Amino acid sequence: MKLRVDHTKCSGIGMCEMTAPAVFEVGEDGLGVVIDENPPESEYAAVEDAIANCPTGAVSFED
């Protein structure tokens, strides 16, 4: 699996970056960007929080 941000859903609020800054950032276009598609286990809790707290449901894992 790999982590992704669906730019058709992302509104650029930045919750993902605030929750897991080692894994996400808001790009120059104002949308969330995954900077580590396969984060280390130490980031899993933050990534799960980012997925759960994304107001538009744009953050997810895909197969």
Tab-separated table of N, CA, C and O in Angstrom:
chain	number	residue	atom	x	y	z
A	1	MET	N	0.828	-1.184	0.000
A	1	MET	CA	0.000	0.000	0.000
A	1	MET	C	0.871	1.247	0.000
A	1	MET	O	1.985	1.221	0.481
A	2	LYS	N	0.304	2.320	-0.538
A	2	LYS	CA	1.017	3.578	-0.462
A	2	LYS	C	0.054	4.704	-0.133
A	2	LYS	O	-1.137	4.638	-0.412
A	3	LEU	N	0.588	5.709	0.453
A	3	LEU	CA	-0.186	6.847	0.911
A	3	LEU	C	-0.406	7.818	-0.231
A	3	LEU	O	0.472	8.010	-1.063
A	4	ARG	N	-1.598	8.454	-0.244
A	4	ARG	CA	-1.865	9.425	-1.310
A	4	ARG	C	-2.827	10.509	-0.844
A	4	ARG	O	-3.558	10.339	0.131
A	5	VAL	N	-2.823	11.612	-1.578
A	5	VAL	CA	-3.781	12.697	-1.390
A	5	VAL	C	-4.513	12.862	-2.715
A	5	VAL	O	-3.889	13.083	-3.759
A	6	ASP	N	-5.824	12.740	-2.687
A	6	ASP	CA	-6.655	12.903	-3.880
A	6	ASP	C	-6.885	14.400	-4.097
A	6	ASP	O	-7.634	15.035	-3.366
A	7	HIS	N	-6.242	14.952	-5.109
A	7	HIS	CA	-6.341	16.396	-5.357
A	7	HIS	C	-7.718	16.825	-5.859
A	7	HIS	O	-8.015	18.021	-5.839
A	8	THR	N	-8.542	15.879	-6.270
A	8	THR	CA	-9.908	16.261	-6.644
A	8	THR	C	-10.768	16.506	-5.416
A	8	THR	O	-11.811	17.142	-5.502
A	9	LYS	N	-10.325	16.004	-4.260
A	9	LYS	CA	-11.046	16.197	-3.000
A	9	LYS	C	-10.375	17.210	-2.074
A	9	LYS	O	-11.024	17.819	-1.238
A	10	CYS	N	-9.065	17.374	-2.200
A	10	CYS	CA	-8.293	18.212	-1.277
A	10	CYS	C	-8.693	19.679	-1.412
A	10	CYS	O	-8.794	20.213	-2.516
A	11	SER	N	-8.906	20.319	-0.262
A	11	SER	CA	-9.236	21.749	-0.271
A	11	SER	C	-8.083	22.597	0.262
A	11	SER	O	-8.221	23.813	0.377
A	12	GLY	N	-6.957	21.975	0.588
A	12	GLY	CA	-5.767	22.705	0.999
A	12	GLY	C	-5.815	23.275	2.406
A	12	GLY	O	-5.085	24.215	2.715
A	13	ILE	N	-6.642	22.723	3.257
A	13	ILE	CA	-6.743	23.209	4.630
A	13	ILE	C	-5.437	22.973	5.391
A	13	ILE	O	-5.056	23.764	6.234
A	14	GLY	N	-4.749	21.881	5.100
A	14	GLY	CA	-3.454	21.608	5.708
A	14	GLY	C	-3.492	20.783	6.978
A	14	GLY	O	-2.494	20.708	7.692
A	15	MET	N	-4.629	20.165	7.271
A	15	MET	CA	-4.714	19.312	8.465
A	15	MET	C	-3.703	18.174	8.392
A	15	MET	O	-3.123	17.797	9.405
A	16	CYS	N	-3.481	17.636	7.214
A	16	CYS	CA	-2.528	16.534	7.077
A	16	CYS	C	-1.124	16.992	7.463
A	16	CYS	O	-0.419	16.304	8.196
A	17	GLU	N	-0.735	18.161	6.994
A	17	GLU	CA	0.596	18.680	7.323
A	17	GLU	C	0.716	19.000	8.809
A	17	GLU	O	1.753	18.729	9.425
A	18	MET	N	-0.333	19.542	9.401
A	18	MET	CA	-0.289	19.848	10.826
A	18	MET	C	-0.224	18.582	11.675
A	18	MET	O	0.428	18.545	12.710
A	19	THR	N	-0.890	17.517	11.207
A	19	THR	CA	-0.958	16.272	11.960
A	19	THR	C	0.277	15.398	11.759
A	19	THR	O	0.752	14.779	12.707
A	20	ALA	N	0.782	15.345	10.554
A	20	ALA	CA	1.931	14.489	10.234
A	20	ALA	C	2.911	15.247	9.328
A	20	ALA	O	3.034	14.954	8.136
A	21	PRO	N	3.625	16.231	9.874
A	21	PRO	CA	4.496	17.064	9.042
A	21	PRO	C	5.680	16.335	8.407
A	21	PRO	O	6.241	16.822	7.424
A	22	ALA	N	6.041	15.178	8.920
A	22	ALA	CA	7.126	14.412	8.312
A	22	ALA	C	6.655	13.653	7.081
A	22	ALA	O	7.471	13.148	6.305
A	23	VAL	N	5.333	13.600	6.880
A	23	VAL	CA	4.771	12.800	5.794
A	23	VAL	C	4.054	13.665	4.753
A	23	VAL	O	4.039	13.331	3.570
A	24	PHE	N	3.475	14.778	5.175
A	24	PHE	CA	2.699	15.636	4.281
A	24	PHE	C	3.200	17.074	4.318
A	24	PHE	O	3.759	17.522	5.310
A	25	GLU	N	2.931	17.794	3.232
A	25	GLU	CA	3.110	19.235	3.208
A	25	GLU	C	2.089	19.817	2.244
A	25	GLU	O	1.536	19.110	1.412
A	26	VAL	N	1.832	21.112	2.388
A	26	VAL	CA	0.978	21.802	1.435
A	26	VAL	C	1.904	22.340	0.357
A	26	VAL	O	2.848	23.079	0.642
A	27	GLY	N	1.627	21.947	-0.872
A	27	GLY	CA	2.489	22.329	-1.986
A	27	GLY	C	2.258	23.754	-2.441
A	27	GLY	O	1.378	24.469	-1.944
A	28	GLU	N	3.034	24.165	-3.417
A	28	GLU	CA	2.933	25.514	-3.967
A	28	GLU	C	1.563	25.785	-4.571
A	28	GLU	O	1.131	26.939	-4.636
A	29	ASP	N	0.882	24.737	-4.998
A	29	ASP	CA	-0.454	24.904	-5.576
A	29	ASP	C	-1.537	24.977	-4.506
A	29	ASP	O	-2.721	25.087	-4.812
A	30	GLY	N	-1.134	24.896	-3.220
A	30	GLY	CA	-2.084	24.996	-2.119
A	30	GLY	C	-2.764	23.696	-1.755
A	30	GLY	O	-3.643	23.678	-0.903
A	31	LEU	N	-2.355	22.604	-2.362
A	31	LEU	CA	-2.952	21.296	-2.080
A	31	LEU	C	-1.971	20.419	-1.327
A	31	LEU	O	-0.756	20.586	-1.416
A	32	GLY	N	-2.516	19.466	-0.580
A	32	GLY	CA	-1.690	18.540	0.188
A	32	GLY	C	-0.848	17.666	-0.722
A	32	GLY	O	-1.289	17.258	-1.796
A	33	VAL	N	0.359	17.381	-0.268
A	33	VAL	CA	1.303	16.555	-1.015
A	33	VAL	C	1.901	15.535	-0.051
A	33	VAL	O	2.265	15.876	1.072
A	34	VAL	N	2.010	14.298	-0.507
A	34	VAL	CA	2.680	13.261	0.272
A	34	VAL	C	4.169	13.392	-0.001
A	34	VAL	O	4.599	13.315	-1.148
A	35	ILE	N	4.952	13.597	1.048
A	35	ILE	CA	6.399	13.681	0.869
A	35	ILE	C	7.098	12.376	1.250
A	35	ILE	O	8.278	12.223	0.998
A	36	ASP	N	6.342	11.439	1.835
A	36	ASP	CA	6.865	10.107	2.154
A	36	ASP	C	5.732	9.103	1.957
A	36	ASP	O	4.920	8.891	2.852
A	37	GLU	N	5.659	8.497	0.763
A	37	GLU	CA	4.567	7.574	0.428
A	37	GLU	C	4.555	6.312	1.270
A	37	GLU	O	3.528	5.670	1.418
A	38	ASN	N	5.697	5.935	1.784
A	38	ASN	CA	5.820	4.739	2.611
A	38	ASN	C	6.482	5.137	3.937
A	38	ASN	O	7.654	4.840	4.157
A	39	PRO	N	5.732	5.792	4.798
A	39	PRO	CA	6.325	6.311	6.031
A	39	PRO	C	6.781	5.193	6.968
A	39	PRO	O	6.241	4.088	6.946
A	40	PRO	N	7.764	5.486	7.810
A	40	PRO	CA	8.217	4.494	8.788
A	40	PRO	C	7.133	4.235	9.830
A	40	PRO	O	6.231	5.054	10.027
A	41	GLU	N	7.252	3.117	10.484
A	41	GLU	CA	6.263	2.715	11.485
A	41	GLU	C	6.083	3.781	12.571
A	41	GLU	O	4.986	3.952	13.101
A	42	SER	N	7.121	4.517	12.866
A	42	SER	CA	7.036	5.553	13.894
A	42	SER	C	6.067	6.680	13.524
A	42	SER	O	5.631	7.429	14.390
A	43	GLU	N	5.702	6.779	12.256
A	43	GLU	CA	4.775	7.818	11.790
A	43	GLU	C	3.338	7.302	11.616
A	43	GLU	O	2.447	8.073	11.293
A	44	TYR	N	3.116	6.006	11.816
A	44	TYR	CA	1.802	5.421	11.554
A	44	TYR	C	0.673	6.086	12.337
A	44	TYR	O	-0.390	6.353	11.783
A	45	ALA	N	0.874	6.355	13.603
A	45	ALA	CA	-0.194	6.967	14.411
A	45	ALA	C	-0.543	8.346	13.868
A	45	ALA	O	-1.732	8.692	13.754
A	46	ALA	N	0.470	9.129	13.495
A	46	ALA	CA	0.217	10.462	12.941
A	46	ALA	C	-0.494	10.365	11.592
A	46	ALA	O	-1.404	11.153	11.304
A	47	VAL	N	-0.110	9.400	10.772
A	47	VAL	CA	-0.757	9.213	9.470
A	47	VAL	C	-2.221	8.806	9.651
A	47	VAL	O	-3.105	9.322	8.973
A	48	GLU	N	-2.479	7.893	10.579
A	48	GLU	CA	-3.860	7.481	10.848
A	48	GLU	C	-4.689	8.675	11.310
A	48	GLU	O	-5.845	8.831	10.901
A	49	ASP	N	-4.103	9.541	12.136
A	49	ASP	CA	-4.802	10.752	12.569
A	49	ASP	C	-5.060	11.683	11.387
A	49	ASP	O	-6.132	12.282	11.276
A	50	ALA	N	-4.084	11.811	10.504
A	50	ALA	CA	-4.251	12.670	9.327
A	50	ALA	C	-5.385	12.156	8.438
A	50	ALA	O	-6.198	12.946	7.947
A	51	ILE	N	-5.451	10.849	8.253
A	51	ILE	CA	-6.527	10.261	7.443
A	51	ILE	C	-7.872	10.509	8.113
A	51	ILE	O	-8.827	10.954	7.466
A	52	ALA	N	-7.943	10.262	9.402
A	52	ALA	CA	-9.204	10.418	10.136
A	52	ALA	C	-9.653	11.868	10.226
A	52	ALA	O	-10.858	12.142	10.249
A	53	ASN	N	-8.705	12.807	10.258
A	53	ASN	CA	-9.047	14.212	10.459
A	53	ASN	C	-9.138	15.034	9.182
A	53	ASN	O	-9.441	16.229	9.251
A	54	CYS	N	-8.882	14.433	8.039
A	54	CYS	CA	-9.004	15.175	6.789
A	54	CYS	C	-10.483	15.489	6.558
A	54	CYS	O	-11.295	14.586	6.396
A	55	PRO	N	-10.842	16.765	6.539
A	55	PRO	CA	-12.263	17.126	6.430
A	55	PRO	C	-12.908	16.760	5.093
A	55	PRO	O	-14.127	16.644	5.021
A	56	THR	N	-12.103	16.549	4.069
A	56	THR	CA	-12.676	16.204	2.765
A	56	THR	C	-12.474	14.742	2.402
A	56	THR	O	-12.900	14.308	1.332
A	57	GLY	N	-11.771	13.983	3.240
A	57	GLY	CA	-11.520	12.569	2.946
A	57	GLY	C	-10.518	12.371	1.819
A	57	GLY	O	-10.529	11.331	1.164
A	58	ALA	N	-9.636	13.339	1.610
A	58	ALA	CA	-8.700	13.270	0.501
A	58	ALA	C	-7.476	12.392	0.787
A	58	ALA	O	-6.815	11.947	-0.135
A	59	VAL	N	-7.182	12.154	2.056
A	59	VAL	CA	-5.992	11.391	2.430
A	59	VAL	C	-6.369	9.926	2.627
A	59	VAL	O	-7.320	9.621	3.339
A	60	SER	N	-5.594	9.021	2.005
A	60	SER	CA	-5.908	7.602	2.119
A	60	SER	C	-4.689	6.760	1.774
A	60	SER	O	-3.686	7.263	1.265
A	61	PHE	N	-4.810	5.465	2.043
A	61	PHE	CA	-3.856	4.471	1.540
A	61	PHE	C	-4.504	3.816	0.337
A	61	PHE	O	-5.710	3.643	0.277
A	62	GLU	N	-3.701	3.454	-0.648
A	62	GLU	CA	-4.205	2.706	-1.794
A	62	GLU	C	-3.340	1.479	-2.000
A	62	GLU	O	-2.187	1.451	-1.577
A	63	ASP	N	-3.903	0.468	-2.639
A	63	ASP	CA	-3.151	-0.772	-2.928
A	63	ASP	C	-2.188	-0.554	-4.055
A	63	ASP	O	-2.380	0.198	-4.934
